[in-house]
PDB file of C-alpha atoms in Angstrom:
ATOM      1  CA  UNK A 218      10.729  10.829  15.406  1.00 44.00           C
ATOM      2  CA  UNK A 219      12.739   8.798  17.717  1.00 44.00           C
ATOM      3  CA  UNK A 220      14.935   9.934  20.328  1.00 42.00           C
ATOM      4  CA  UNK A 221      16.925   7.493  23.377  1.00 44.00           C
ATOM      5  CA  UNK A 222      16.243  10.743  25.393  1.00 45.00           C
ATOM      6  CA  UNK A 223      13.524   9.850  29.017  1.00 41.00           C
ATOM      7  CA  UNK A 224      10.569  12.512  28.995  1.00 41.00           C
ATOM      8  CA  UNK A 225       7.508  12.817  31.603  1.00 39.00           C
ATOM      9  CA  UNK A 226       4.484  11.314  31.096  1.00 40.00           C
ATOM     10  CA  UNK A 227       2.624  14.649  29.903  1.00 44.00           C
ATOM     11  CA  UNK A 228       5.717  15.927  27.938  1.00 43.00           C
ATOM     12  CA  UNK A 229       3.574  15.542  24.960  1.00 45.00           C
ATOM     13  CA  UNK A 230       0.358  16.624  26.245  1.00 48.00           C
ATOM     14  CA  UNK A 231       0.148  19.400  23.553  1.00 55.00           C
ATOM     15  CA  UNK A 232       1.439  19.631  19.754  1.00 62.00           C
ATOM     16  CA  UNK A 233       3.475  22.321  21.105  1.00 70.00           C
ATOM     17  CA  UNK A 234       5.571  20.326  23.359  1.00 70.00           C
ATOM     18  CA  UNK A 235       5.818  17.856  20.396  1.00 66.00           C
ATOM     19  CA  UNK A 236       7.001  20.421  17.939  1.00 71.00           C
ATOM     20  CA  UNK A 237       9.975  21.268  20.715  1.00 75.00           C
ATOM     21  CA  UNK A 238      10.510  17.626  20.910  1.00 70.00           C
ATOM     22  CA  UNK A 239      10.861  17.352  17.183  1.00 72.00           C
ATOM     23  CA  UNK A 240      12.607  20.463  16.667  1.00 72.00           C
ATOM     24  CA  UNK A 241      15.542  18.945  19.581  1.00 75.00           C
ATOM     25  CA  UNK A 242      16.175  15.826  17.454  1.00 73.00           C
ATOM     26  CA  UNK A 243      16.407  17.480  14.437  1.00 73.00           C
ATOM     27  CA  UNK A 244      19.009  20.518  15.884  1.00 73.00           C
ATOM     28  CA  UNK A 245      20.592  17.464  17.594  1.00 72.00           C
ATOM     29  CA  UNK A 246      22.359  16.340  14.395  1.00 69.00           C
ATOM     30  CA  UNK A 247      25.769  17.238  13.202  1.00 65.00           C
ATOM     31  CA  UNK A 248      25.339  18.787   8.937  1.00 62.00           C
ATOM     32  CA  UNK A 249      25.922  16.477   6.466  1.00 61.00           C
ATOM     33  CA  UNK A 250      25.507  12.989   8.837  1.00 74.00           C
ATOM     34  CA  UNK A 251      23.179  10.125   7.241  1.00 84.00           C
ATOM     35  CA  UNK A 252      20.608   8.851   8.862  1.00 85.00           C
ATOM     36  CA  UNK A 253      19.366   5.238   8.110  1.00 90.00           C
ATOM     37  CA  UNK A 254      15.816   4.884   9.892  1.00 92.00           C
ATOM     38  CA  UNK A 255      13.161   7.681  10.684  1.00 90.00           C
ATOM     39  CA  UNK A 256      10.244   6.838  12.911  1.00 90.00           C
ATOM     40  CA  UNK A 257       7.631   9.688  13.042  1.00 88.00           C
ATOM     41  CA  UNK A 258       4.851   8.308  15.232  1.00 84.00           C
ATOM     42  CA  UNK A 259       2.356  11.405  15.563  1.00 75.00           C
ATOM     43  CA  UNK A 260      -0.050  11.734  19.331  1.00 62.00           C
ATOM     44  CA  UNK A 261      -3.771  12.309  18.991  1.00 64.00           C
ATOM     45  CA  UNK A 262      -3.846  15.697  17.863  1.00 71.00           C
ATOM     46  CA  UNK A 263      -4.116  17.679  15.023  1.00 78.00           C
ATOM     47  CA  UNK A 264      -0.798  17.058  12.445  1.00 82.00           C
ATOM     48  CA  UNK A 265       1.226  20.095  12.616  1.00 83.00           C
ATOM     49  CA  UNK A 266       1.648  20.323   8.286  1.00 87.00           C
ATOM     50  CA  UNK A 267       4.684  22.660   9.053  1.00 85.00           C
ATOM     51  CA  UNK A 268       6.105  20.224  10.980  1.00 84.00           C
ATOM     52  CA  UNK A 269       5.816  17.056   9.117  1.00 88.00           C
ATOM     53  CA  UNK A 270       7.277  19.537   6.320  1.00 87.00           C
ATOM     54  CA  UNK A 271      10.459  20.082   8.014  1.00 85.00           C
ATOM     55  CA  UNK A 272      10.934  16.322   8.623  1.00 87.00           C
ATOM     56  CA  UNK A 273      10.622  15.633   5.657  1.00 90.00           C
ATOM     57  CA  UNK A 274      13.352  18.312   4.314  1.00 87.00           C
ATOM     58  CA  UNK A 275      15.484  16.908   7.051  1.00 87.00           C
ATOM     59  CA  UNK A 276      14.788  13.027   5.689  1.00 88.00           C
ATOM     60  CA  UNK A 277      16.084  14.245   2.362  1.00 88.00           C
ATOM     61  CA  UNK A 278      19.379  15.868   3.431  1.00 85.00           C
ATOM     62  CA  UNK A 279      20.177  12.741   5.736  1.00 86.00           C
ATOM     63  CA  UNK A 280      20.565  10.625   3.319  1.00 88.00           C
ATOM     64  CA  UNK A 281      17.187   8.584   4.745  1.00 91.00           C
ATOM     65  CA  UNK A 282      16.791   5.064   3.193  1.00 93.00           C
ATOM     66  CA  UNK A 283      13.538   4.077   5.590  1.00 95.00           C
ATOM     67  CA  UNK A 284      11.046   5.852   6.168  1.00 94.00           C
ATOM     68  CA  UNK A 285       7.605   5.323   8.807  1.00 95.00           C
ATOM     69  CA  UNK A 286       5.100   7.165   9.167  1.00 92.00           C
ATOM     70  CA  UNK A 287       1.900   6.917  11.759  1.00 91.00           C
ATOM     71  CA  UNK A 288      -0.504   9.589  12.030  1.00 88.00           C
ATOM     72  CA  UNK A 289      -3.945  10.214  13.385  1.00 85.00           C
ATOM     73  CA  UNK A 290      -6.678   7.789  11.540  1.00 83.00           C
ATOM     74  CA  UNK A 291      -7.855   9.830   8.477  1.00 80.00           C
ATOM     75  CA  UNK A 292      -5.019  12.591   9.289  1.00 87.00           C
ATOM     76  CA  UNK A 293      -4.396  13.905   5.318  1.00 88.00           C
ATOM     77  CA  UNK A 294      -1.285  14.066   3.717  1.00 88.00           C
ATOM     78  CA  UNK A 295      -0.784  16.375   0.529  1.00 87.00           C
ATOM     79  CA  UNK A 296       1.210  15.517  -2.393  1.00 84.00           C
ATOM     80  CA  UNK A 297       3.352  18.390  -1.478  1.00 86.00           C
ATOM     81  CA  UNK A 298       4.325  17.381   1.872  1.00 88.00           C
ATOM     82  CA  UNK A 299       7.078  14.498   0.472  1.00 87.00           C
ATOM     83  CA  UNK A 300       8.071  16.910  -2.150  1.00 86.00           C
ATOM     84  CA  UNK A 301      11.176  17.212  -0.518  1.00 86.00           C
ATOM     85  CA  UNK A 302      12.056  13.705  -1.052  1.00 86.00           C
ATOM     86  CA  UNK A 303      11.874  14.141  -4.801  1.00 80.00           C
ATOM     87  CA  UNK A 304      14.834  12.315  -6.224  1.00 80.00           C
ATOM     88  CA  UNK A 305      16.218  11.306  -2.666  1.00 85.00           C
ATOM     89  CA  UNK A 306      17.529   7.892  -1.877  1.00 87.00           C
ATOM     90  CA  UNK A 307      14.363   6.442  -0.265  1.00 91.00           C
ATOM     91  CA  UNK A 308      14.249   3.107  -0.180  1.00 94.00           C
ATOM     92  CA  UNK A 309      11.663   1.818   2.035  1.00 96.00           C
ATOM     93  CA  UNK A 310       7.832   4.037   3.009  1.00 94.00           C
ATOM     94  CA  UNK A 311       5.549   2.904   5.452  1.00 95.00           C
ATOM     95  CA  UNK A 312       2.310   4.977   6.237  1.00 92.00           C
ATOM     96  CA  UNK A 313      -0.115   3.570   9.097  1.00 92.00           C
ATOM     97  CA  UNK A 314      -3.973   5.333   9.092  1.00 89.00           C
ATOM     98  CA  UNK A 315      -3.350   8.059   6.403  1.00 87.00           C
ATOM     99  CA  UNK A 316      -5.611   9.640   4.060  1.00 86.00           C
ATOM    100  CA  UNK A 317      -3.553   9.854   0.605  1.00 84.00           C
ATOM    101  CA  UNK A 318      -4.419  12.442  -1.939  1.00 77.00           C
ATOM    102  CA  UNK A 319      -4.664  12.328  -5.712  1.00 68.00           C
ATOM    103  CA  UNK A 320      -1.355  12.831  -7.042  1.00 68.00           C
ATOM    104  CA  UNK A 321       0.563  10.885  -4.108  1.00 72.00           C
ATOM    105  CA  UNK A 322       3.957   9.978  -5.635  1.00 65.00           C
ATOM    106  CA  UNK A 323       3.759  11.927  -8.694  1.00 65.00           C
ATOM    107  CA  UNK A 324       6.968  13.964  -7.965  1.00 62.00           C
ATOM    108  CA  UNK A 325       8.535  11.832  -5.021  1.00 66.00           C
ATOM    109  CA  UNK A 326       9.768   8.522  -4.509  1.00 80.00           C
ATOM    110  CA  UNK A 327      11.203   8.052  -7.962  1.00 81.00           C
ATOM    111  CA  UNK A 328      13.980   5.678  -6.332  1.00 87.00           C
ATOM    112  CA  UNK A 329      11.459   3.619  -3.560  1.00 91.00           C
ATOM    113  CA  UNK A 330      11.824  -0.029  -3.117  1.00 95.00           C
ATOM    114  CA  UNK A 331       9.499  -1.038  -0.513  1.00 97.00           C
ATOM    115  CA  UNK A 332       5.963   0.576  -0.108  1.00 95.00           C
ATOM    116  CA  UNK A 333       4.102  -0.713   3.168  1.00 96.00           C
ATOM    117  CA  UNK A 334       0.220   1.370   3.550  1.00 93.00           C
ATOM    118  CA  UNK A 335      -1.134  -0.001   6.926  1.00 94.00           C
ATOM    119  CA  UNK A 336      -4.901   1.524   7.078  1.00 90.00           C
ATOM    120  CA  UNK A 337      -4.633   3.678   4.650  1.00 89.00           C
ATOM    121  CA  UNK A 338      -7.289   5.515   2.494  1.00 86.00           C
ATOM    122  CA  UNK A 339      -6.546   6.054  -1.267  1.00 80.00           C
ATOM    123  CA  UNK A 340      -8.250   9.032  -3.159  1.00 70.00           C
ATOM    124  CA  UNK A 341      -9.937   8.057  -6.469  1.00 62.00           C
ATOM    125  CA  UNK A 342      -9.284  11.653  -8.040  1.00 54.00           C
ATOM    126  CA  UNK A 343     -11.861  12.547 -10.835  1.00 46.00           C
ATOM    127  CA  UNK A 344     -11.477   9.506 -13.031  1.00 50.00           C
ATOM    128  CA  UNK A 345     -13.625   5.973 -12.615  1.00 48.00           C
ATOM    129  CA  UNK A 346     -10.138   3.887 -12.344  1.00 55.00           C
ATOM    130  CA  UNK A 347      -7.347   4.859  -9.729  1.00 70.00           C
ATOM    131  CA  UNK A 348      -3.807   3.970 -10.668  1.00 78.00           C
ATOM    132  CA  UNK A 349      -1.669   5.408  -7.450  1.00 79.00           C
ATOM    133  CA  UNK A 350       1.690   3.064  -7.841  1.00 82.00           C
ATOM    134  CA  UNK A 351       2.380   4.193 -12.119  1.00 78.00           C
ATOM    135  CA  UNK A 352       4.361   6.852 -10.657  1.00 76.00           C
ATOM    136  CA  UNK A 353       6.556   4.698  -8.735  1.00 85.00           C
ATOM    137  CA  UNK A 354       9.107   3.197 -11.160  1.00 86.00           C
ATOM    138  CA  UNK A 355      11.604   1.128  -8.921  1.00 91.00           C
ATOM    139  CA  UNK A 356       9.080  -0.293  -6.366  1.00 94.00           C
ATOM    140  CA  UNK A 357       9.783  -4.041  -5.845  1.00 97.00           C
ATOM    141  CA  UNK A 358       7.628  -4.815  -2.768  1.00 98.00           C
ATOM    142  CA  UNK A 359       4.099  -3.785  -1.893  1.00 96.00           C
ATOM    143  CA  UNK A 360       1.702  -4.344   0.805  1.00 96.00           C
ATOM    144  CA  UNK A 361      -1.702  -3.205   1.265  1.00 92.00           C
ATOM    145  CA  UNK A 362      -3.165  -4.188   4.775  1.00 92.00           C
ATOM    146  CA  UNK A 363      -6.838  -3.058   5.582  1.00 87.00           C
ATOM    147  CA  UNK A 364      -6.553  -0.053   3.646  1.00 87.00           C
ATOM    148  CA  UNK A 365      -9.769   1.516   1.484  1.00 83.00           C
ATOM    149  CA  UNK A 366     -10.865   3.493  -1.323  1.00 78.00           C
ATOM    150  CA  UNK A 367     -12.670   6.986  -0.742  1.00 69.00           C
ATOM    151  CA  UNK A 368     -14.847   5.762  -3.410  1.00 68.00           C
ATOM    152  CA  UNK A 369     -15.273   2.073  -3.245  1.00 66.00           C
ATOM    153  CA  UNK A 370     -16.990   1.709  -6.900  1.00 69.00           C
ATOM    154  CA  UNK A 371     -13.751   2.732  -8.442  1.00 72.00           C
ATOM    155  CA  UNK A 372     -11.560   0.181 -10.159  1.00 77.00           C
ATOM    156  CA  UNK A 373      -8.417   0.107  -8.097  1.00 81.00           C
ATOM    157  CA  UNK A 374      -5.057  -0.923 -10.246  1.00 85.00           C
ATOM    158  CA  UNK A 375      -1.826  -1.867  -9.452  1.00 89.00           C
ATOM    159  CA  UNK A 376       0.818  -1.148 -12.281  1.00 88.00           C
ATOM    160  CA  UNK A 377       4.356  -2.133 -11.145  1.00 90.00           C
ATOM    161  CA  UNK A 378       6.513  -2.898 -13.984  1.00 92.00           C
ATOM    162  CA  UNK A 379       9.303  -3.690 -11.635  1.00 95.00           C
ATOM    163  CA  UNK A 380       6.963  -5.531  -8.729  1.00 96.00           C
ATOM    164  CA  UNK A 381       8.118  -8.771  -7.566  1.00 97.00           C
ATOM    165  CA  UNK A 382       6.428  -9.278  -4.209  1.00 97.00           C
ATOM    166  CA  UNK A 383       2.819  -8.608  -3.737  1.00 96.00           C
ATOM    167  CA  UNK A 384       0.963  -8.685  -0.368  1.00 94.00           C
ATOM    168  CA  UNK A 385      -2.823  -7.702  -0.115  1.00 91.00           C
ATOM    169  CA  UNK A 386      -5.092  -7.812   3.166  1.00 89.00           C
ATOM    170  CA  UNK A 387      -8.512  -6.795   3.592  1.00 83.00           C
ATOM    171  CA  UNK A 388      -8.131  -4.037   0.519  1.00 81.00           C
ATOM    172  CA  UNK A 389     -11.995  -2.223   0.386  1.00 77.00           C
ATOM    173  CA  UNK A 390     -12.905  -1.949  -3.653  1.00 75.00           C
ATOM    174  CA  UNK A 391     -15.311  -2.909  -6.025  1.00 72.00           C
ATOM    175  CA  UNK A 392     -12.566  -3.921  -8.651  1.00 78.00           C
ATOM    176  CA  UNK A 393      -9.290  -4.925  -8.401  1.00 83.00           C
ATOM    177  CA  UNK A 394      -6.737  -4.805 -11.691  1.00 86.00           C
ATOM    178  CA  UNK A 395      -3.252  -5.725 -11.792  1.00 90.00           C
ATOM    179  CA  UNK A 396      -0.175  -5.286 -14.192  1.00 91.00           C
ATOM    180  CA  UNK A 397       3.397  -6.922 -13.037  1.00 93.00           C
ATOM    181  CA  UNK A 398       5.396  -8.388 -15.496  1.00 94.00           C
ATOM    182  CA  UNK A 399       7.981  -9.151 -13.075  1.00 96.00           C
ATOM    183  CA  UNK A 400       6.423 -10.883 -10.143  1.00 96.00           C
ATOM    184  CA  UNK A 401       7.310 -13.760  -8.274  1.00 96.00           C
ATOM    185  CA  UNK A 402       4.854 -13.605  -5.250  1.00 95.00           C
ATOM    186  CA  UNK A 403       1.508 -12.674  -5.056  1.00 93.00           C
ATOM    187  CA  UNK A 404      -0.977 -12.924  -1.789  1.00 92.00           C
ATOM    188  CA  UNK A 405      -4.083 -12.018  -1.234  1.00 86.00           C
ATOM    189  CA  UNK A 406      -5.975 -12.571   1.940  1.00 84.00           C
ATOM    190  CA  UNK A 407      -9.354 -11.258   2.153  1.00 75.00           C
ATOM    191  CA  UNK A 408     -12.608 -11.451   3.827  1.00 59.00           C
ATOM    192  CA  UNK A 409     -16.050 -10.610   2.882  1.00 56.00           C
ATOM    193  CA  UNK A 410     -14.726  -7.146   1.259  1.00 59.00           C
ATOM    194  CA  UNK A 411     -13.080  -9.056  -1.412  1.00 61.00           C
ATOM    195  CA  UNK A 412     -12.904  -7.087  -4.820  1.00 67.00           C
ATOM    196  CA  UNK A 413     -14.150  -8.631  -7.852  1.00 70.00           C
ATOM    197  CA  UNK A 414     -10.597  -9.222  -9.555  1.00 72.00           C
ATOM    198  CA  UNK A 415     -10.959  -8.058 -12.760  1.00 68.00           C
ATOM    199  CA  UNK A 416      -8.119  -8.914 -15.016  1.00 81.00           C
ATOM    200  CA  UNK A 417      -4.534  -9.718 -13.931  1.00 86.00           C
ATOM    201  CA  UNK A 418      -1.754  -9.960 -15.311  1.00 89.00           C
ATOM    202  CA  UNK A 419       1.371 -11.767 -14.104  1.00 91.00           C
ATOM    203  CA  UNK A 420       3.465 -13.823 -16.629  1.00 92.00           C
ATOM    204  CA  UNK A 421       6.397 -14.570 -14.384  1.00 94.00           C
ATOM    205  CA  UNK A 422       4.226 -15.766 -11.170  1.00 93.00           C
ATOM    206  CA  UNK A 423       5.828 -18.070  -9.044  1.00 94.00           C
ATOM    207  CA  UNK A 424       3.997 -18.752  -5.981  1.00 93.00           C
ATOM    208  CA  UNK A 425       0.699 -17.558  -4.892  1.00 90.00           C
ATOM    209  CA  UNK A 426      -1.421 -17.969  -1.735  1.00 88.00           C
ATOM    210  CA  UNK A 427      -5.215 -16.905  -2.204  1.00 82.00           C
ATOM    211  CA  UNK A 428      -7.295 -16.724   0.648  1.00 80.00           C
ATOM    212  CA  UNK A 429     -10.991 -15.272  -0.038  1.00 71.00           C
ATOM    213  CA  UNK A 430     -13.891 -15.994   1.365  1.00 64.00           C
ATOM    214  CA  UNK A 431     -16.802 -13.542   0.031  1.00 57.00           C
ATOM    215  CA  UNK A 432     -20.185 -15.547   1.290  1.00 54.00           C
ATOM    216  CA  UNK A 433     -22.193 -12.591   1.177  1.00 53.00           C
ATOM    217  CA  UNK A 434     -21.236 -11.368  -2.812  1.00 53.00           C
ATOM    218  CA  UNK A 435     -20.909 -15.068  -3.671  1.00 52.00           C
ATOM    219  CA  UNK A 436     -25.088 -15.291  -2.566  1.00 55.00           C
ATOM    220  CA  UNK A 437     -25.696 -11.967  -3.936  1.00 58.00           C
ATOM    221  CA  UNK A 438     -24.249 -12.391  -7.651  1.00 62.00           C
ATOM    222  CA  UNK A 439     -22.915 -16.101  -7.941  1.00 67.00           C
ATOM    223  CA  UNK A 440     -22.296 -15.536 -12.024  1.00 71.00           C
ATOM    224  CA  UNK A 441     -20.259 -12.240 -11.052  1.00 68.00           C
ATOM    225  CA  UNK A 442     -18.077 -14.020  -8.099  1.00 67.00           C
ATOM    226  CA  UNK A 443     -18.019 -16.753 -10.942  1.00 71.00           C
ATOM    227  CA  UNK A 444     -16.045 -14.539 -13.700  1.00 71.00           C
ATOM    228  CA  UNK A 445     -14.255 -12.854 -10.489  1.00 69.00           C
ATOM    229  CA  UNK A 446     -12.521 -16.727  -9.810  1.00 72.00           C
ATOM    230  CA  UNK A 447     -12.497 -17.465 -13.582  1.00 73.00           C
ATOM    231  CA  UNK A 448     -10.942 -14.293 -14.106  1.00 73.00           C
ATOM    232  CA  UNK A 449      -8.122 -14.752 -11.362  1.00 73.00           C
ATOM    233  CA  UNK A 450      -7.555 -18.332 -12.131  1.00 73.00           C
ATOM    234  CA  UNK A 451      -6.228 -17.683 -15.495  1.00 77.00           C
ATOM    235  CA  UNK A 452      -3.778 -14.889 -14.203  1.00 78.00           C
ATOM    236  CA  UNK A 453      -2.489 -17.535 -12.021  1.00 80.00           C
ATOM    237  CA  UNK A 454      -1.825 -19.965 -14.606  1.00 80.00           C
ATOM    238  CA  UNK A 455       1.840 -19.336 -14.657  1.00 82.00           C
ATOM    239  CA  UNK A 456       2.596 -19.731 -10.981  1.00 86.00           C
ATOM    240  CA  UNK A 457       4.314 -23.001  -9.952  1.00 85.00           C
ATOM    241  CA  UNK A 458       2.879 -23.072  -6.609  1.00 88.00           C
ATOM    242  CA  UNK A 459      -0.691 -22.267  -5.987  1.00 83.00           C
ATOM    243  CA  UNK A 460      -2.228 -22.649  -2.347  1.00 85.00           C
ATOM    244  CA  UNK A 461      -6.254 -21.337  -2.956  1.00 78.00           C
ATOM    245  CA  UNK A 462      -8.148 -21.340   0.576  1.00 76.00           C
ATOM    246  CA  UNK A 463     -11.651 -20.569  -0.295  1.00 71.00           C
ATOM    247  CA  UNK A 464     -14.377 -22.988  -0.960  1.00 70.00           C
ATOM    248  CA  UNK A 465     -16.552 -21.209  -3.914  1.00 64.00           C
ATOM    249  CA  UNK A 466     -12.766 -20.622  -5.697  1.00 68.00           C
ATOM    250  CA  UNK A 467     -12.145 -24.716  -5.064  1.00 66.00           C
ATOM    251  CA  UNK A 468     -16.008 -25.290  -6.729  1.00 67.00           C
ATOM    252  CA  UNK A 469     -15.299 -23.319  -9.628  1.00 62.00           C
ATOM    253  CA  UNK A 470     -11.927 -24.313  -9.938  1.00 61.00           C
ATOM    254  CA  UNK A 471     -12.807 -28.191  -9.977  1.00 62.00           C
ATOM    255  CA  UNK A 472     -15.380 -26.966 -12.712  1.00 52.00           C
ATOM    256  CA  UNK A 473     -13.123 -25.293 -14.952  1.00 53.00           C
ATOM    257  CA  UNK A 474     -10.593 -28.574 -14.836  1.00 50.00           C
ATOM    258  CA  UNK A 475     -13.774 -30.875 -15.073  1.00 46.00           C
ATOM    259  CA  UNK A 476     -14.455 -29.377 -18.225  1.00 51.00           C
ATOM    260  CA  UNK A 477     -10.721 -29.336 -19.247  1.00 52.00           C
ATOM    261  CA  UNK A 478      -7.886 -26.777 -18.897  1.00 48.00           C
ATOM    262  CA  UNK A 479      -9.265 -23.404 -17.570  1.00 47.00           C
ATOM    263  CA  UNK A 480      -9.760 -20.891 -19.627  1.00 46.00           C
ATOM    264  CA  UNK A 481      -6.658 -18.867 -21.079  1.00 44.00           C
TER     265      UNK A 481
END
């Protein structure tokens, strides 16, 4: 939480004296008043669950239409924790170093716009294939930046019927699947982590920026890496503007025109 209110250096030297903090701002507002923004940057220690809980209650009856997040690297956070925010007005989520559970978003969210994970790791549950976003009707823009699977065989989709903007950094997979009808951007900037991309599928592309470069697989498994490009190139064959920055993608791409129109 965020407070225009000076404090000593140590005044959050234990979760305690955070907890008070937290508990001030939250008694500090009038019943009934909305609240726009809420920043809840947590210290080094353990998350108090409770806590978070209450915050989250207190995001729901404000009216909250952003919402950030920052915890402890790896700190967990349950499904139940944002069940407060089921059927809230939340427009905008952004989580920085959590550890999301199966079943994230299955209750909450239903109205979300904007979902921003920032170092994130993403359960795989008990199945081979890890859809996290189906739940999430109404989200428009996503943005995955360095985050990872807890099991990186797993194919990791994306299913946004609604998507239009799609940003992807650094994401840690084996397999990468996508479903959006609707989008209009699509980046992906990767380095040698890059997932194979396994099928994708984007009729209404518009621009897309792919920046990949995967020496190490490409050496390993060249005819893999090779379906991987062939594979991506023909979900981009809608987009209008296409800026590829990765030399094996170039080589197989000049192939595939060589040899006529690439593969649909």
């Amino acid at each position: 939480m965020r407070r225009n209110k000076p404090y000593s250096e140590d005044f959050f030297s234990s979760a305690s004296s955070f907890a008070r903090y937290v508990d001030g701002v939250l008694s500090s507002r009038p019943d009934g008043s909305n609240v726009d923004e809420i920043y809840f940057f947590h210290l080094g220690f353990a998350l108090d669950k409770e806590l978070f809980h209450r915050v989250m209650n207190f995001a729901a009856s404000c009216n909250c239409q952003e919402l950030i997040v920052s915890v402890r690297y790896g700190e967990i956070l349950e499904p139940h924790l944002f069940v407060p925010l089921a059927d809230s007005n939340l427009r905008t989520l952004r989580f920085r170093c959590a550890t999301l559970e199966t079943g994230f978003g299955s209750s909450a969210f239903s109205e979300l716009r904007v979902l921003d994970l920032d170092e994130c790791w993403l359960p795989c549950g008990s199945t081979a294939d890890l859809d996290p976003f189906a739940n999430f009707p109404c989200l428009e823009n996503l943005t995955l930046c360095g985050c990872a699977m807890e099991d990186r065989r797993c194919c990791f989709k994306i299913s946004g019927p609604r998507l239009v903007k799609l940003l992807i950094y650094e994401l840690c997979c084996s397999k990468l699947e996508i479903f959006a009808p609707e989008l209009k951007l699509f980046n992906i900037i990767d380095n040698a982590k890059s997932p194979i991309l396994y099928k994708l599928t984007l009729p209404s592309l518009d621009h897309a920026i792919i920046s990949v470069h995967n020496n190490s697989r490409v050496e390993k498994n060249k005819e893999e890496m090779k379906a991987s490009c062939i594979s991506l190139l023909q979900g981009l064959h809608n987009a209008s503007s296409l800026n590829v920055h990765s030399k094996f993608l170039q080589e197989v791409l000049g192939v595939q025109y060589a040899s006529g129109t690439p593969e649909n």
